[in-house]
Amino acid sequence: MVSFASPPKFVVDSIHGDIHLTPEEWGVVNTASFQRLRHIKQLGMGHFTYPNATHTRFAHSLGVFGIMVKVLDAVERCGFSLSAEKRENLRLAALLHDIGHYPYSHVMETIDSVLLTEEFISSGGEKRTLDTKTTRYPGHEEVGRQIVTSQQDLISAIGGAERAKAIADIFTRDEAADPQFSKLIHGSLDMDRLDYLLRDSRAAGVPYGSIDIHYLLNNVRVDPNTGVVGVSKKALPAAEQFLLARYFMHRAVYYHKTTVAMEETCRQLLRRVRDKGKYGVPQNGQKVLDRVATESLGGFTDAFVDGVMRQALVDDDENVKKLAQAFVNRRPPKLLKEVSILPERGELYHPLATFKMNCQHRLGNLCEEKRISPTLFLFWEAKPFDFEVRGPSFGTEEVKKIVAEGEGVFQEEESIKVFVDDSGEPKSIMDIDDSIMQACAGRRFLLARLYVVSEEKNLVDDLRKEVSMWDQSS
Amino acid sequence: MDRQQIGLKLAMDSLGIPVQMGTFEDRLVLQKAVYLAEAAEVALGYHFRWYLRGPYCSLLASDGFSVETSQDEADQWTLDGDSLENLRGIQSLMQKSRPADMELAPWLELLASVHFLVSRKQVAHDDIHEILSTLEKYNKRYDKPQVQRALRRLRKHGLLRVPA
């Protein structure tokens, strides 16, 4: 048990109830670096669709911490003891796992992945040059490592640079950390997801993320030989519901057409002004890392992006101005066509591939015909959604073989482990014959959309007709 | 494919290595080749950490699967001249410098691992004994001449500084 040298501190959380913190943890929460998370919305642009979805990375971080405390208790109840140091490092890693988030969470983080229409559409055989001298924005975990190991307020609160590095190793899943326990934060049955599904669905006001978290936590089991963490067989339905809840939340909330439209507008505008070196948007990945290591970390919040958007309202590029107006005045781009499919993994030819190909080859002509700048067409493709974290194109037997080889290259392919009986080794949920996940695991959810930034109803209707058959081969 | 994935495909094409994810060796070669490309200042946007088999990037693993199953969207792109030149140097390091008795995957694993340990200062001194003992700690079975060769080649190709 954690001992408290001074009166215990706790926060009242709307999802998990009272969350108790040690004075040291309380000190971390009260650093300026951690308080920054109060100013970053958890759901990016989700509040444009669900007005109440304004909850923050700050609340989510505390929630993940709260779940970590419960899981560690459950692990100890199973007779698997952890040293006090490891236990406390895991608690701090949970608390700090999102410390590196960019403004509007994943929106700004992913501006290098934007498909700018003028680059996306076919060039008619002419080669474009891809300049790799501009380093991409690093992921938020990498940024988090930089913050934890360079911001003095955090280093002091954590208790020194060496410990700060050890904690960053856990949330970035470095080998220096205990790989099994660091997967508790990011993995399949991980605390991050357990919290955000509940918190996001509650805030949005939708039922899709409701999961039986208490039953899952009460049925945590640990393999005493390997330290592998999973759940008992009787919690299989709760584990299945958890995985399906992820899918439903992605379809209904995270990929909502209006939310995506606003996010893509923001992302494309940021990318364009970043490429032109405007409005203080960090010009490359190194500049991001440099910025978060200084005092200007405090200003790297949603308000930073809001400020960029307002400055862009008077940009000298008319199309950038239109994007800024769409964002600031909440005039989401209009959806022209959406294609969603659930193909077998590895399947290359399907309506979404046809749609994408048609966008590449026909959008250029459509722009000319209708006299619309390519900048105002936004093509967006969701990251392929896997029901379980397991690489595509691999069967159960191959995964087993790879695991037996003891290699790390495939280490992301972790799935929820289920202890079928109390004495045996855990099995992957996908290897359980009566689990619905076996049926789902062979498929991926793919989604692509084409939007246009326009308020002209007739034009939008006309464009919708033009692209209506673009998911079909001619 | 997004720009990062296009960059990945173009870089691997320049190195003469198809993006395949079918076997463990395929995935290992992808990881280590891209690590070395990044070390040669071809900024593809991947950040590496140390795992059981040396430098590893989870985003790269995910992109590898996407690129493998994507159609040829990279056809209308080419890399900038500096990157292509740097990749030519890496190709020579990977292929021409490879010992005759060593397959590509273990050679790349050795090069990438030695580079990571030295450049990230995971070893206090970039001398052969400390590198060798650190590699042994991670269960890597390389002998002294192999590690010496890797260190020499990395220095020759400008990926590691030559000691004063």
Coordinates of C-alpha atoms in Angstrom, one line a residue, chain A residues 43-400:
Chain A
L43 CA -11.8 15.0 -28.3
G44 CA -10.2 17.5 -30.6
M45 CA -13.1 19.1 -32.6
G46 CA -15.7 16.7 -31.1
H47 CA -17.4 19.7 -29.3
F48 CA -18.5 21.0 -32.7
T49 CA -20.8 18.0 -33.0
Y50 CA -21.4 17.2 -29.3
P51 CA -21.5 20.5 -27.5
N52 CA -20.7 19.0 -24.1
A53 CA -17.6 17.1 -25.3
T54 CA -15.3 19.8 -23.9
H55 CA -13.5 17.5 -21.4
T56 CA -9.8 17.8 -21.3
R57 CA -6.6 15.7 -21.4
F58 CA -6.2 16.8 -17.8
A59 CA -9.3 14.9 -16.6
H60 CA -8.4 11.9 -18.9
S61 CA -4.9 11.7 -17.4
L62 CA -6.3 11.6 -13.9
G63 CA -8.8 9.0 -15.0
V64 CA -6.1 6.8 -16.5
F65 CA -4.1 7.2 -13.2
G66 CA -7.2 6.2 -11.3
I67 CA -7.6 3.0 -13.3
M68 CA -3.9 2.2 -13.0
V69 CA -4.2 2.3 -9.2
K70 CA -7.1 -0.2 -9.4
V71 CA -5.3 -2.5 -11.8
L72 CA -2.1 -2.5 -9.6
D73 CA -4.3 -3.4 -6.6
A74 CA -5.9 -6.2 -8.7
V75 CA -2.5 -7.4 -9.8
E76 CA -1.3 -7.6 -6.2
R77 CA -4.5 -9.4 -5.2
C78 CA -3.5 -12.1 -7.7
G79 CA -0.3 -12.6 -5.7
F80 CA 2.0 -10.9 -8.1
S81 CA 4.0 -8.5 -6.1
L82 CA 5.7 -5.4 -7.4
S83 CA 8.4 -3.3 -5.8
A84 CA 7.3 0.0 -4.3
E85 CA 9.5 1.8 -6.9
K86 CA 8.0 0.0 -9.8
R87 CA 4.5 0.5 -8.6
E88 CA 5.0 4.2 -8.1
N89 CA 6.7 4.6 -11.5
L90 CA 3.8 2.9 -13.1
R91 CA 1.4 5.3 -11.3
L92 CA 3.4 8.3 -12.5
A93 CA 3.6 6.9 -16.0
A94 CA -0.1 6.6 -16.2
L95 CA -0.5 10.2 -14.9
L96 CA 1.9 11.5 -17.4
H97 CA 1.2 9.3 -20.4
D98 CA -0.5 12.2 -22.3
I99 CA 1.7 15.0 -21.2
G100 CA 3.0 15.5 -24.7
H101 CA -0.3 16.1 -26.4
Y102 CA -0.4 18.8 -29.1
P103 CA -3.2 21.5 -29.2
Y104 CA -6.5 19.9 -30.0
S105 CA -5.0 16.5 -29.3
H106 CA -4.4 14.5 -32.5
V107 CA -5.4 17.3 -34.8
M108 CA -2.2 19.2 -34.9
E109 CA 0.0 16.1 -34.2
T110 CA -1.0 14.6 -37.6
I111 CA -0.7 17.6 -40.0
D112 CA 2.1 15.8 -41.9
S113 CA -0.4 13.0 -42.8
V114 CA -2.7 15.4 -44.5
L115 CA -3.5 14.7 -48.1
L116 CA -3.4 18.1 -49.8
T117 CA -5.7 17.8 -52.8
E118 CA -3.3 19.4 -55.3
E119 CA -0.7 16.9 -54.3
F120 CA -3.1 14.0 -54.0
I121 CA -4.7 14.3 -57.5
S122 CA -2.9 12.8 -60.4
S123 CA -0.1 14.8 -61.8
G124 CA -0.5 13.4 -65.3
G125 CA 2.9 11.7 -65.3
E126 CA 4.9 14.6 -64.1
K127 CA 7.0 13.7 -61.0
R128 CA 6.7 15.8 -57.8
T129 CA 9.6 16.1 -55.5
L130 CA 9.2 15.0 -51.9
D131 CA 11.5 17.0 -49.7
T132 CA 12.5 14.9 -46.7
K133 CA 14.7 17.6 -45.2
T134 CA 11.7 18.9 -43.2
T135 CA 11.4 16.6 -40.2
R136 CA 7.9 15.5 -39.5
Y137 CA 6.1 16.3 -36.2
P138 CA 6.9 13.6 -33.7
G139 CA 4.1 11.7 -32.0
H140 CA 2.8 12.9 -28.7
E141 CA 4.6 10.2 -26.8
E142 CA 7.9 11.4 -28.2
V143 CA 6.9 15.0 -27.3
G144 CA 6.0 13.7 -23.8
R145 CA 9.4 12.2 -23.3
Q146 CA 10.9 15.6 -24.2
I147 CA 8.7 17.4 -21.8
V148 CA 9.2 15.0 -18.9
T149 CA 13.0 14.9 -19.3
S150 CA 13.5 18.7 -19.9
Q151 CA 10.9 20.7 -18.0
Q152 CA 12.4 21.4 -14.6
D153 CA 9.1 21.7 -12.7
L154 CA 8.3 18.1 -13.7
I155 CA 11.8 16.8 -13.1
S156 CA 11.8 18.2 -9.6
A157 CA 8.3 16.9 -8.8
I158 CA 9.2 13.5 -10.1
G159 CA 12.4 13.4 -8.1
G160 CA 15.3 13.8 -10.5
A161 CA 16.3 13.3 -14.1
E162 CA 17.0 9.6 -13.9
R163 CA 13.6 8.8 -12.6
A164 CA 12.0 11.1 -15.1
K165 CA 13.7 9.1 -17.9
A166 CA 12.5 5.8 -16.3
I167 CA 8.9 7.1 -16.3
A168 CA 9.2 8.3 -19.9
D169 CA 10.5 4.9 -20.8
I170 CA 7.3 3.3 -19.5
F171 CA 4.9 5.5 -21.4
T172 CA 6.9 5.4 -24.6
R173 CA 7.3 1.6 -24.2
D174 CA 11.0 1.7 -24.3
E175 CA 12.9 -1.6 -23.7
A176 CA 14.3 -0.1 -20.5
A177 CA 10.8 -0.4 -19.0
D178 CA 9.1 -3.5 -18.1
P179 CA 7.4 -4.3 -21.4
Q180 CA 4.5 -6.2 -19.9
F181 CA 3.5 -3.6 -17.5
S182 CA 4.0 -0.7 -19.9
K183 CA 1.5 -2.3 -22.1
L184 CA -1.1 -1.7 -19.4
I185 CA -1.0 2.0 -20.4
H186 CA -1.0 1.4 -24.2
G187 CA -2.0 -2.0 -25.5
S188 CA -5.2 -3.8 -26.1
L189 CA -6.8 -3.9 -22.6
D190 CA -5.1 -0.7 -21.6
M191 CA -6.0 2.0 -19.2
D192 CA -5.9 4.7 -21.8
R193 CA -8.8 3.1 -23.7
L194 CA -10.7 2.0 -20.6
D195 CA -10.9 5.6 -19.6
Y196 CA -11.4 7.4 -22.9
L197 CA -14.2 5.2 -24.0
L198 CA -16.2 5.8 -20.8
R199 CA -15.3 9.5 -20.6
D200 CA -15.8 10.4 -24.2
S201 CA -19.2 8.6 -24.5
R202 CA -20.4 10.2 -21.2
A203 CA -19.3 13.7 -22.4
A204 CA -20.8 13.2 -25.9
G205 CA -24.0 11.8 -24.5
V206 CA -23.9 8.6 -26.5
P207 CA -24.1 5.1 -25.1
Y208 CA -21.6 3.4 -27.3
G209 CA -18.6 3.6 -25.1
S210 CA -20.3 2.1 -22.0
I211 CA -18.1 -0.8 -20.8
D212 CA -18.3 -2.9 -17.7
I213 CA -15.0 -1.6 -16.2
H214 CA -15.6 -2.8 -12.7
Y215 CA -16.2 -6.4 -13.8
L216 CA -13.1 -6.2 -16.0
L217 CA -11.0 -4.9 -13.2
N218 CA -12.3 -7.4 -10.7
N219 CA -11.4 -10.2 -13.1
V220 CA -7.8 -9.1 -13.9
R221 CA -5.5 -12.1 -13.7
V222 CA -1.7 -12.3 -13.9
D223 CA 0.4 -15.2 -15.1
P224 CA 2.8 -15.7 -12.1
N225 CA 5.5 -17.0 -14.4
T226 CA 5.6 -14.4 -17.1
G227 CA 3.8 -11.4 -15.6
V228 CA 1.3 -11.4 -18.5
V229 CA -1.8 -9.5 -17.5
G230 CA -5.3 -10.6 -18.7
V231 CA -8.8 -11.3 -17.6
S232 CA -10.5 -14.5 -16.5
K233 CA -12.7 -16.4 -18.9
K234 CA -15.9 -15.3 -17.2
A235 CA -15.1 -11.7 -18.1
L236 CA -14.9 -12.6 -21.8
P237 CA -18.2 -10.9 -22.7
A238 CA -17.0 -7.7 -20.9
A239 CA -13.7 -7.9 -22.9
E240 CA -15.6 -8.4 -26.1
Q241 CA -17.9 -5.5 -25.3
F242 CA -14.9 -3.3 -24.6
L243 CA -13.4 -4.1 -28.0
L244 CA -16.7 -3.6 -29.8
A245 CA -17.3 -0.4 -27.9
R246 CA -14.1 1.0 -29.5
Y247 CA -15.5 0.2 -32.9
F248 CA -18.9 1.8 -32.2
M249 CA -17.3 4.9 -30.7
H250 CA -15.1 5.3 -33.7
R251 CA -18.0 5.0 -36.1
A252 CA -20.4 7.2 -34.2
V253 CA -18.2 9.8 -32.4
Y254 CA -14.5 9.9 -33.5
Y255 CA -15.3 9.6 -37.2
H256 CA -18.5 11.7 -37.1
K257 CA -18.8 13.5 -40.4
T258 CA -19.0 17.0 -38.9
T259 CA -16.2 16.4 -36.4
V260 CA -13.9 15.1 -39.1
A261 CA -14.9 18.0 -41.4
M262 CA -13.9 20.5 -38.8
E263 CA -10.7 18.6 -37.9
E264 CA -9.7 18.3 -41.5
T265 CA -10.3 21.9 -42.2
C266 CA -8.1 22.8 -39.2
R267 CA -5.4 20.3 -40.1
Q268 CA -5.2 21.4 -43.7
L269 CA -5.1 25.0 -42.8
L270 CA -2.3 24.4 -40.2
R271 CA -0.4 22.4 -42.7
R272 CA -0.6 25.1 -45.4
V273 CA 0.5 27.9 -43.1
R274 CA 3.2 25.7 -41.5
D275 CA 4.6 25.1 -44.9
K276 CA 4.7 28.8 -45.6
G277 CA 6.3 29.5 -42.2
K278 CA 3.4 31.6 -40.9
Y279 CA 1.8 32.4 -37.6
G280 CA 4.4 30.8 -35.4
V281 CA 3.3 27.2 -36.3
P282 CA 6.5 25.1 -35.7
Q283 CA 8.1 24.5 -39.0
N284 CA 9.3 21.0 -38.4
G285 CA 9.5 18.2 -35.8
Q286 CA 12.7 19.6 -34.2
K287 CA 11.1 23.0 -33.7
V288 CA 8.2 21.2 -31.8
L289 CA 10.7 19.4 -29.6
D290 CA 12.6 22.7 -29.0
R291 CA 9.5 24.6 -28.2
V292 CA 8.2 22.1 -25.6
A293 CA 11.5 22.1 -23.8
T294 CA 11.2 25.9 -23.1
E295 CA 8.8 28.2 -21.2
S296 CA 6.7 28.5 -24.3
L297 CA 5.3 25.0 -23.6
G298 CA 2.6 26.7 -21.5
G299 CA 1.2 28.4 -24.6
F300 CA 1.1 25.3 -26.7
T301 CA -2.7 24.7 -26.1
D302 CA -5.9 24.8 -28.1
A303 CA -5.8 28.5 -27.8
F304 CA -2.6 28.5 -29.9
V305 CA -4.5 26.9 -32.8
D306 CA -7.5 29.2 -32.2
G307 CA -5.1 32.1 -32.5
V308 CA -3.7 30.8 -35.8
M309 CA -7.2 30.4 -37.2
R310 CA -8.1 34.0 -36.3
Q311 CA -4.9 35.3 -37.9
A312 CA -5.7 33.3 -41.0
L313 CA -9.1 35.0 -41.4
V314 CA -7.1 37.9 -43.0
D315 CA -4.6 35.7 -44.8
D316 CA -3.5 36.9 -48.2
D317 CA -4.5 33.5 -49.7
E318 CA -8.2 33.5 -50.4
N319 CA -8.5 29.8 -50.0
V320 CA -6.7 29.8 -46.7
K321 CA -9.1 32.5 -45.6
K322 CA -12.1 30.3 -46.6
L323 CA -10.7 27.5 -44.5
A324 CA -10.3 29.8 -41.6
Q325 CA -13.9 31.2 -42.0
A326 CA -15.2 27.6 -42.1
F327 CA -13.5 26.8 -38.9
V328 CA -14.0 30.0 -36.9
N329 CA -17.7 30.4 -37.8
R330 CA -18.4 26.6 -37.6
R331 CA -19.4 26.2 -41.3
P332 CA -18.2 22.6 -41.7
P333 CA -17.3 21.6 -45.3
K334 CA -20.1 19.7 -47.0
L335 CA -19.8 16.0 -47.4
L336 CA -19.9 15.0 -51.0
K337 CA -19.4 11.3 -50.7
E338 CA -18.5 8.7 -48.1
V339 CA -17.4 5.2 -48.6
S340 CA -17.1 2.7 -45.7
I341 CA -16.4 -0.9 -46.0
L342 CA -15.4 -3.9 -43.8
P343 CA -13.2 -6.0 -46.1
E344 CA -11.1 -9.0 -45.3
R345 CA -7.6 -8.0 -44.4
G346 CA -5.2 -7.8 -47.3
E347 CA -8.1 -7.3 -49.8
L348 CA -6.8 -4.7 -52.3
Y349 CA -9.7 -4.2 -54.7
H350 CA -12.8 -2.8 -53.1
P351 CA -15.2 0.2 -53.5
L352 CA -13.1 2.4 -51.3
A353 CA -9.9 1.8 -53.4
T354 CA -12.0 2.6 -56.5
F355 CA -13.3 5.8 -54.8
K356 CA -9.8 6.9 -53.9
M357 CA -8.5 6.1 -57.4
N358 CA -11.3 8.1 -59.0
C359 CA -10.7 11.0 -56.7
Q360 CA -7.0 11.0 -57.7
H361 CA -7.8 10.8 -61.4
R362 CA -11.0 12.7 -61.8
L363 CA -10.9 15.4 -59.2
G364 CA -8.5 17.6 -61.2
N365 CA -10.9 17.8 -64.1
L366 CA -13.8 18.5 -61.8
C367 CA -11.9 21.4 -60.2
E368 CA -11.3 22.9 -63.7
E369 CA -14.8 22.2 -64.9
K370 CA -16.4 23.8 -61.8
R371 CA -13.7 26.4 -61.4
I372 CA -13.0 25.4 -57.8
S373 CA -9.6 25.5 -56.3
P374 CA -8.3 22.0 -55.3
T375 CA -7.6 23.6 -51.9
L376 CA -11.3 23.6 -51.2
F377 CA -11.7 19.9 -51.7
L378 CA -10.8 17.9 -48.6
F379 CA -10.1 14.2 -49.1
W380 CA -9.9 12.3 -45.8
E381 CA -9.2 8.7 -45.1
A382 CA -9.5 7.1 -41.7
K383 CA -6.7 5.1 -40.2
P384 CA -7.7 1.5 -40.8
F385 CA -9.6 0.2 -37.8
D386 CA -8.7 -3.2 -36.4
F387 CA -11.0 -4.8 -33.9
E388 CA -8.0 -6.2 -32.1
V389 CA -4.4 -5.0 -32.1
R390 CA -2.9 -7.5 -34.4
G391 CA -1.1 -6.8 -37.6
P392 CA -2.9 -7.4 -40.8
S393 CA -2.4 -10.6 -42.9
F394 CA -1.3 -12.7 -40.0
G395 CA -3.1 -15.8 -38.7
T396 CA -3.0 -17.0 -35.2
E397 CA -0.3 -19.6 -35.8
E398 CA 2.1 -17.1 -37.3
V399 CA 1.7 -14.8 -34.4
K400 CA 2.4 -17.6 -32.0

